[in-house]
Coordinates of C-alpha atoms and ligand atoms in Angstrom, one line a residue:
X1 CA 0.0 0.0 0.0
X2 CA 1.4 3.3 -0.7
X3 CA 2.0 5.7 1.9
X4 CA 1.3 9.4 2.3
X5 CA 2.1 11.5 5.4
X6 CA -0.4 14.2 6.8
X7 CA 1.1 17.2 8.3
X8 CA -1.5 18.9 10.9
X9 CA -1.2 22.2 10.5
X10 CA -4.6 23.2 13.0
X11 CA -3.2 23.9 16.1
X12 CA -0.8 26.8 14.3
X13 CA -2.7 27.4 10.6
X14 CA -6.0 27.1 12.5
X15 CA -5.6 28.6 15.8
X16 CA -4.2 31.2 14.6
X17 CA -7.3 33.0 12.7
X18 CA -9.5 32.7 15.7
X19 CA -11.1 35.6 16.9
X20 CA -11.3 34.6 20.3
X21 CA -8.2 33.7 22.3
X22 CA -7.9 30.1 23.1
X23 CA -6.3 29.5 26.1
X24 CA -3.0 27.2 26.5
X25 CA -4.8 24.3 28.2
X26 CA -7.0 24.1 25.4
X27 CA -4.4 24.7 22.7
X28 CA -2.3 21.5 24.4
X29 CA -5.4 19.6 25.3
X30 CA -6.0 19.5 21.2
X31 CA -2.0 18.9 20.6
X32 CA -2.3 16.1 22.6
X33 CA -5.0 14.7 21.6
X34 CA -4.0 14.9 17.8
X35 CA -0.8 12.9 19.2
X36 CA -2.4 10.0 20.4
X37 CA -3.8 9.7 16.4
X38 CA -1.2 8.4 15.0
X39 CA -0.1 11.5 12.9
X40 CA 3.7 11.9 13.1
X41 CA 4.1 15.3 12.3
X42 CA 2.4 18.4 14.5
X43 CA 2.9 22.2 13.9
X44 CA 1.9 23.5 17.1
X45 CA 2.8 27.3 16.8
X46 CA 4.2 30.2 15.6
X47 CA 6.8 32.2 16.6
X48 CA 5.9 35.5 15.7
X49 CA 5.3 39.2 16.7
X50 CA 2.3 38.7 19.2
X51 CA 1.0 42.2 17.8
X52 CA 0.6 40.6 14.2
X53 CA -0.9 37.2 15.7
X54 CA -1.7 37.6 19.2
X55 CA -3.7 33.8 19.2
X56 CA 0.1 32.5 18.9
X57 CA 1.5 34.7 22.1
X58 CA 1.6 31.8 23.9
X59 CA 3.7 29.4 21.9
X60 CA 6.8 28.7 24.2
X61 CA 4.3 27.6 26.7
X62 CA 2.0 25.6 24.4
X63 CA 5.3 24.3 23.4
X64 CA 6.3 23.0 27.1
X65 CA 2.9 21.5 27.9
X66 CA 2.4 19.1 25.4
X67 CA 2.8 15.8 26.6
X68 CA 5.6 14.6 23.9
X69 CA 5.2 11.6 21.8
X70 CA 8.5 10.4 20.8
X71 CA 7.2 9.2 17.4
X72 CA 5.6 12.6 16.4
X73 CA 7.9 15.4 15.0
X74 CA 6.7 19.1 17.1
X75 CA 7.1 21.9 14.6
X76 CA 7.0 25.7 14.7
X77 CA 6.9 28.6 12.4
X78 CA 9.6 31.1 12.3
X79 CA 9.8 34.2 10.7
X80 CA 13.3 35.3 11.4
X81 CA 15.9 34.7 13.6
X82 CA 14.9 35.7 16.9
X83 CA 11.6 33.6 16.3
X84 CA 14.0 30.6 15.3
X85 CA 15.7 31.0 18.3
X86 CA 12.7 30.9 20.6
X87 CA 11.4 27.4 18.9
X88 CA 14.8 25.9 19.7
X89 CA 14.7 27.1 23.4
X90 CA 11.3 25.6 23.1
X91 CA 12.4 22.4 22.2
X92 CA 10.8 21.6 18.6
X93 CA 11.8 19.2 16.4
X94 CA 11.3 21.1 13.6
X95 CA 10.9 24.6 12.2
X96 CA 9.3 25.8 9.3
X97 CA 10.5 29.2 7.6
X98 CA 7.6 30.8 4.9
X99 CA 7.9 32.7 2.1
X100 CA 5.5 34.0 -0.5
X101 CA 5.5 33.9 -4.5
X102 CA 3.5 36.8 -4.6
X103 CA 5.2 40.4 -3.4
X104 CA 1.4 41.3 -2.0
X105 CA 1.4 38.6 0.4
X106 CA 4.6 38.9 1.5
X107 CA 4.6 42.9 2.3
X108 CA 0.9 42.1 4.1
X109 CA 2.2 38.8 6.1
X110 CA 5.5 39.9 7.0
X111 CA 6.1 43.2 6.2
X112 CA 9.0 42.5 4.1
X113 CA 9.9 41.9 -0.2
X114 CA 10.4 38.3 -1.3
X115 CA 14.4 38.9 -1.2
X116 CA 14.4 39.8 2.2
X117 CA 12.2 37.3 3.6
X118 CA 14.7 34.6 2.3
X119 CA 17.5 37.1 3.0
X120 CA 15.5 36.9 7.0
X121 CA 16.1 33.2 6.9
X122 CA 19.7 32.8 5.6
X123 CA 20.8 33.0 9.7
X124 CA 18.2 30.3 10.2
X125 CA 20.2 28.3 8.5
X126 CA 23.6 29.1 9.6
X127 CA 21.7 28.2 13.6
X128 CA 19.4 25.4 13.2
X129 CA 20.9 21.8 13.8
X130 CA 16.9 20.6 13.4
X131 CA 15.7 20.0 10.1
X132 CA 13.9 23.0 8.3
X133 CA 10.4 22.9 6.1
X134 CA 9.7 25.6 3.6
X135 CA 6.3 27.1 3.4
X136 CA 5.6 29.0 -0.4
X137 CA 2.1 30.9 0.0
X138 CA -0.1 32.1 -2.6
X139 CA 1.2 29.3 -5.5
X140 CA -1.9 29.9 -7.6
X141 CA -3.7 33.3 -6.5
X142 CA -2.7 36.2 -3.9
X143 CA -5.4 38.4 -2.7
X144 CA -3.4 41.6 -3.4
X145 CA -1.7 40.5 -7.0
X146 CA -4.0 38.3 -8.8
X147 CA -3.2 35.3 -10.3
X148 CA 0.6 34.4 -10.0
X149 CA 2.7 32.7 -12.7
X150 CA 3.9 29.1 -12.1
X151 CA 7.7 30.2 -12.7
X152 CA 7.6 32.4 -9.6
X153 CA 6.8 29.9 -7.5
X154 CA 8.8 27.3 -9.0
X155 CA 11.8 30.1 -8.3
X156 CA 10.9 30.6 -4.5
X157 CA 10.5 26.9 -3.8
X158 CA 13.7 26.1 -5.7
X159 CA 15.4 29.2 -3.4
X160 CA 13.9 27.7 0.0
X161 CA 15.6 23.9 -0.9
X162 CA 18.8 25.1 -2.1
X163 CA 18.9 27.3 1.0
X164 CA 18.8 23.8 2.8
X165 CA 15.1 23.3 3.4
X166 CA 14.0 19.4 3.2
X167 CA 10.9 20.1 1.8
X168 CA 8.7 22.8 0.5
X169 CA 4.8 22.9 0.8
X170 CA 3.3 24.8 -1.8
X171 CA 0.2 26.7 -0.4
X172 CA -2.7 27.4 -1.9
X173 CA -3.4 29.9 0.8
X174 CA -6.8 31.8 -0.2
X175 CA -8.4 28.5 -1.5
X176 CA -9.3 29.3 -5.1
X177 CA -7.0 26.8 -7.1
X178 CA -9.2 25.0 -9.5
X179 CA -7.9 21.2 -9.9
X180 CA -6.3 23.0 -13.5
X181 CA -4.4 25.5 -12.1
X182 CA -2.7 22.8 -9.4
X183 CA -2.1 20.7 -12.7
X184 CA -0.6 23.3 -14.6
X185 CA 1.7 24.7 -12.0
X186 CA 2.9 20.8 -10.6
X187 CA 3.9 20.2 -14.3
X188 CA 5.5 23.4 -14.2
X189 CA 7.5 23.0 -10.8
X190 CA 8.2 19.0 -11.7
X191 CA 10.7 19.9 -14.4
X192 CA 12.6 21.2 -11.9
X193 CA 12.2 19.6 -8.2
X194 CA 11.5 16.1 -7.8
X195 CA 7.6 15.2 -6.3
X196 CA 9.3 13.8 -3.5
X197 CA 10.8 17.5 -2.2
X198 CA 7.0 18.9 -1.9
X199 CA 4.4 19.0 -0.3
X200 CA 0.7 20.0 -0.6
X201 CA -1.0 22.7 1.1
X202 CA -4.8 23.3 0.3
X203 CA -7.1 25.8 1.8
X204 CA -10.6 24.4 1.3
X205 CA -12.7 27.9 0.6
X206 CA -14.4 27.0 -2.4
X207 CA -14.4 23.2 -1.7
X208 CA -11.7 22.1 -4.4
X209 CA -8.8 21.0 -1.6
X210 CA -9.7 17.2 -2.1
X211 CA -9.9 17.6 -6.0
X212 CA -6.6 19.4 -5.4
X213 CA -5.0 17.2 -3.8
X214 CA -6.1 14.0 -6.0
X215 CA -4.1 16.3 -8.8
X216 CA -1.0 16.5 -6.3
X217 CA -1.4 12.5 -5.6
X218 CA -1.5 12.0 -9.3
X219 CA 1.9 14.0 -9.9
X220 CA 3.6 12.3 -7.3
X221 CA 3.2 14.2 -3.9
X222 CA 2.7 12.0 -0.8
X223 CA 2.5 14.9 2.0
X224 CA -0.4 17.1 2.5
X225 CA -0.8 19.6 5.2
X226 CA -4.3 19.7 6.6
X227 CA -5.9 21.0 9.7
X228 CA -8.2 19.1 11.9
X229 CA -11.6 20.0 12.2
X230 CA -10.9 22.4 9.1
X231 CA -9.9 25.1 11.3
X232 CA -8.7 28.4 10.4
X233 CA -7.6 30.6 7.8
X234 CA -4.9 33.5 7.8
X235 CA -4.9 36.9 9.1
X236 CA -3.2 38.1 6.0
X237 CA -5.4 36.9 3.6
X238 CA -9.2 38.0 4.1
X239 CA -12.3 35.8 3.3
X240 CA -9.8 32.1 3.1
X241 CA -11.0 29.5 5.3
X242 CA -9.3 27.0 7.0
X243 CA -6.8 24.0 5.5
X244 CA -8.9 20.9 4.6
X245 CA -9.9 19.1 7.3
X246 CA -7.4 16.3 8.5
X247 CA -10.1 13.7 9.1
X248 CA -11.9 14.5 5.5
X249 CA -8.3 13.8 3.8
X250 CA -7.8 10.4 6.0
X251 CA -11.2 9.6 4.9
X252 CA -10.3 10.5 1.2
X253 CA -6.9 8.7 0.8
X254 CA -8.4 5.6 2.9
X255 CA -11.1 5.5 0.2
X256 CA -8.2 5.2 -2.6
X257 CA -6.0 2.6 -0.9
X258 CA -3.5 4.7 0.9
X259 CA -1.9 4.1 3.9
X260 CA -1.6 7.2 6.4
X261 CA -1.3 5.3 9.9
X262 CA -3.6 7.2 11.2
X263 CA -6.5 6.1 13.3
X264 CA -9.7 7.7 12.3
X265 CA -11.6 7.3 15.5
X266 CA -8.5 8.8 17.2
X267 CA -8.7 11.6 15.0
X268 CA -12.6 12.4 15.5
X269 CA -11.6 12.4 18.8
X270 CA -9.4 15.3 18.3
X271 CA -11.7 16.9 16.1
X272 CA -14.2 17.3 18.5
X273 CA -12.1 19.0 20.7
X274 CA -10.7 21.5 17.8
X275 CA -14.5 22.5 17.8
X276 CA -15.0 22.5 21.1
X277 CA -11.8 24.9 21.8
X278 CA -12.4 27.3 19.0
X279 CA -15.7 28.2 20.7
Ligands
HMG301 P1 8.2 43.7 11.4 O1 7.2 44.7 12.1 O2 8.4 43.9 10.0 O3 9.5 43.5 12.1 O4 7.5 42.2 11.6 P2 10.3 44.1 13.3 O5 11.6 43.4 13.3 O6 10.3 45.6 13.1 O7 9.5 43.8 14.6 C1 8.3 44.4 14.9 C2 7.9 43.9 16.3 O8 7.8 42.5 16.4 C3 9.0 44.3 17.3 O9 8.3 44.5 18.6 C4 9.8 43.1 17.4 O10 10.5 43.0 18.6 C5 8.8 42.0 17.3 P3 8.0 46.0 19.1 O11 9.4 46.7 19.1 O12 7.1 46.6 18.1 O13 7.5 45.8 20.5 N1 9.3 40.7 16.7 C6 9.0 39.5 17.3 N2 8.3 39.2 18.3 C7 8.2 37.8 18.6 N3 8.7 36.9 17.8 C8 9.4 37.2 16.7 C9 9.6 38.6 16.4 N4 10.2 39.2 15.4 C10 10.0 40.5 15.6 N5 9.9 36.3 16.0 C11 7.4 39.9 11.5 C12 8.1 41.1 11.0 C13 7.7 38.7 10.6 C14 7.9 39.6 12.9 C15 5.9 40.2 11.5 O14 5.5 40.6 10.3 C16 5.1 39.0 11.9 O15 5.2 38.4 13.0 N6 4.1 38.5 11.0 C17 3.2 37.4 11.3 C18 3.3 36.5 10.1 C19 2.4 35.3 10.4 O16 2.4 34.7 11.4 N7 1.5 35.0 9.4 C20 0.6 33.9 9.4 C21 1.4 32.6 9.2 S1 1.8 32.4 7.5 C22 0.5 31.5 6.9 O17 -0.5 31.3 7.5 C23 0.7 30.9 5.5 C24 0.9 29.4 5.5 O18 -0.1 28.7 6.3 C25 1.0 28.8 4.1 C26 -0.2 29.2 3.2 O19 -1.3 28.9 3.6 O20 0.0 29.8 2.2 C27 2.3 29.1 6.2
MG302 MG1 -2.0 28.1 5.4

């Protein structure tokens, strides 16, 4: 059976749209519970300003009340180096560094051009001895610059790994990829990076994530980012909803013979909780 990974991405990419502040317990109660569901791979917060997402203020203490499962990878954005540094001292096993392929996106999401953002992470680099993902945002559509061309992202991604990321997720981060857009820009990015380097990473506003990611599945990719419960959306990008829902994908790639290990009633479990926290 072939394998795929799922990468939860709710209790950062969910949490950290929510209007009203959810409180650490609750934050680590859902962490926790998402760990005992076999995923391997958790992003649990964000080191950021607390002034541009105040939901992720709490991080370093979100990150040292998790009960740790030693066969689950913790991850945590970082914008910069300061945030970097943070994650470590929180223990992660992982940090994630995110760039944009639209100039819009990036000025509105971190106040900075596409060349300094990667110019941000260089030190990143130079400091991390954990293994660093890549996020690219806005791969098919930016809410400030329209529709973005395929070679842009294909540029940005191919920046992030040869800056030493292990893999890139390409986000579709307002939702409105059509099934062929995805298809046009894979075929455009697979000339150059091999399937097994990305990673997909669907926002569900119009409903096309699953068809999106059947497009991604038949190019190759075997890791999709999803949050459970569907939660979220980004501060940065009015009206996008929230990453496909982890237990809809599970149910998805079960249907086509694919082999996630994890456990579906563990995982409604946790979805309960994601709505019962985001209140
Ligand atoms: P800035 O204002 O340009 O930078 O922010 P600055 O260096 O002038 O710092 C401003 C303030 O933030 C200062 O505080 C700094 O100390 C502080 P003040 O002097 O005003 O009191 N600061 C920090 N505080 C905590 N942790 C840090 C940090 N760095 C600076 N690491 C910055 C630049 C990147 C920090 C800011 O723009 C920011 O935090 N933006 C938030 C970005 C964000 O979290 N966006 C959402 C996540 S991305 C996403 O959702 C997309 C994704 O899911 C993929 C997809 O869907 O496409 C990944
Ligand atoms: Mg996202």
């Amino acid at each position: 059976m072939s394998r795929v990974t799922l990468v939860e991405v709710g209790p950062r990419d969910g949490l950290q749209n929510q209007p009203q502040f959810v409180a650490t317990p609750d934050k680590i109660k859902l962490i926790d519970a998402l760990s005992a569901s076999g995923l391997t791979q958790i992003e649990v917060a964000s080191f950021v300003s607390p002034k541009w997402v105040p939901q992720m203020a709490d991080a370093a203490a979100v990150c040292a009340g998790i009960a740790r499962d030693p066969a689950v990878k913790y991850s945590a954005l970082t914008p910069n180096l300061r945030g970097f540094e943070a994650a470590n001292e929180a223990g992660v096993d992982s940090v994630a560094v995110f760039a944009s392929a639209s100039e819009g996106f990036s000025q509105k999401n971190i106040n900075c051009s596409i060349k300094e953002s990667l110019e941000r992470f260089f030190p990143i680099f130079d400091h991390s001895n954990v293994p660093i993902r890549g996020y690219v945002s806005c791969v098919v559509e930016c809410p400030y610059d329209g529709l973005i061309a395929p070679d842009a992202v294909a540029e940005v991604t191919m920046h992030l790994l040869d800056m030493g990321c292990y893999e890139v997720s390409l986000g579709d981060t307002i939702g409105r990829a059509t099934p062929q857009q995805v298809d046009r820009l894979l075929t455009c990015i697979l000339a150059q990076i091999p399937a097994g380097k990305l990673a997909g990473h669907f926002h569900d506003t119009h409903g096309q994530a699953l068809d999106n990611i059947d497009v991604a599945l038949a190019a190759g990719i075997r890791v999709f980012d999803a949050a459970v419960g569907g939660l979220g959306g980004c501060p940065f990008a009015p009206g996008a909803a929230g990453n496909v829902a982890t237990e809809t994908v599970l149910a998805h790639l079960q249907d086509c013979g694919f082999d996630t290990g994890v456990d579906a009633d563990a995982l409604e479990q946790a979805a309960a909780i994601a709505l019962e926290v985001k209140g």
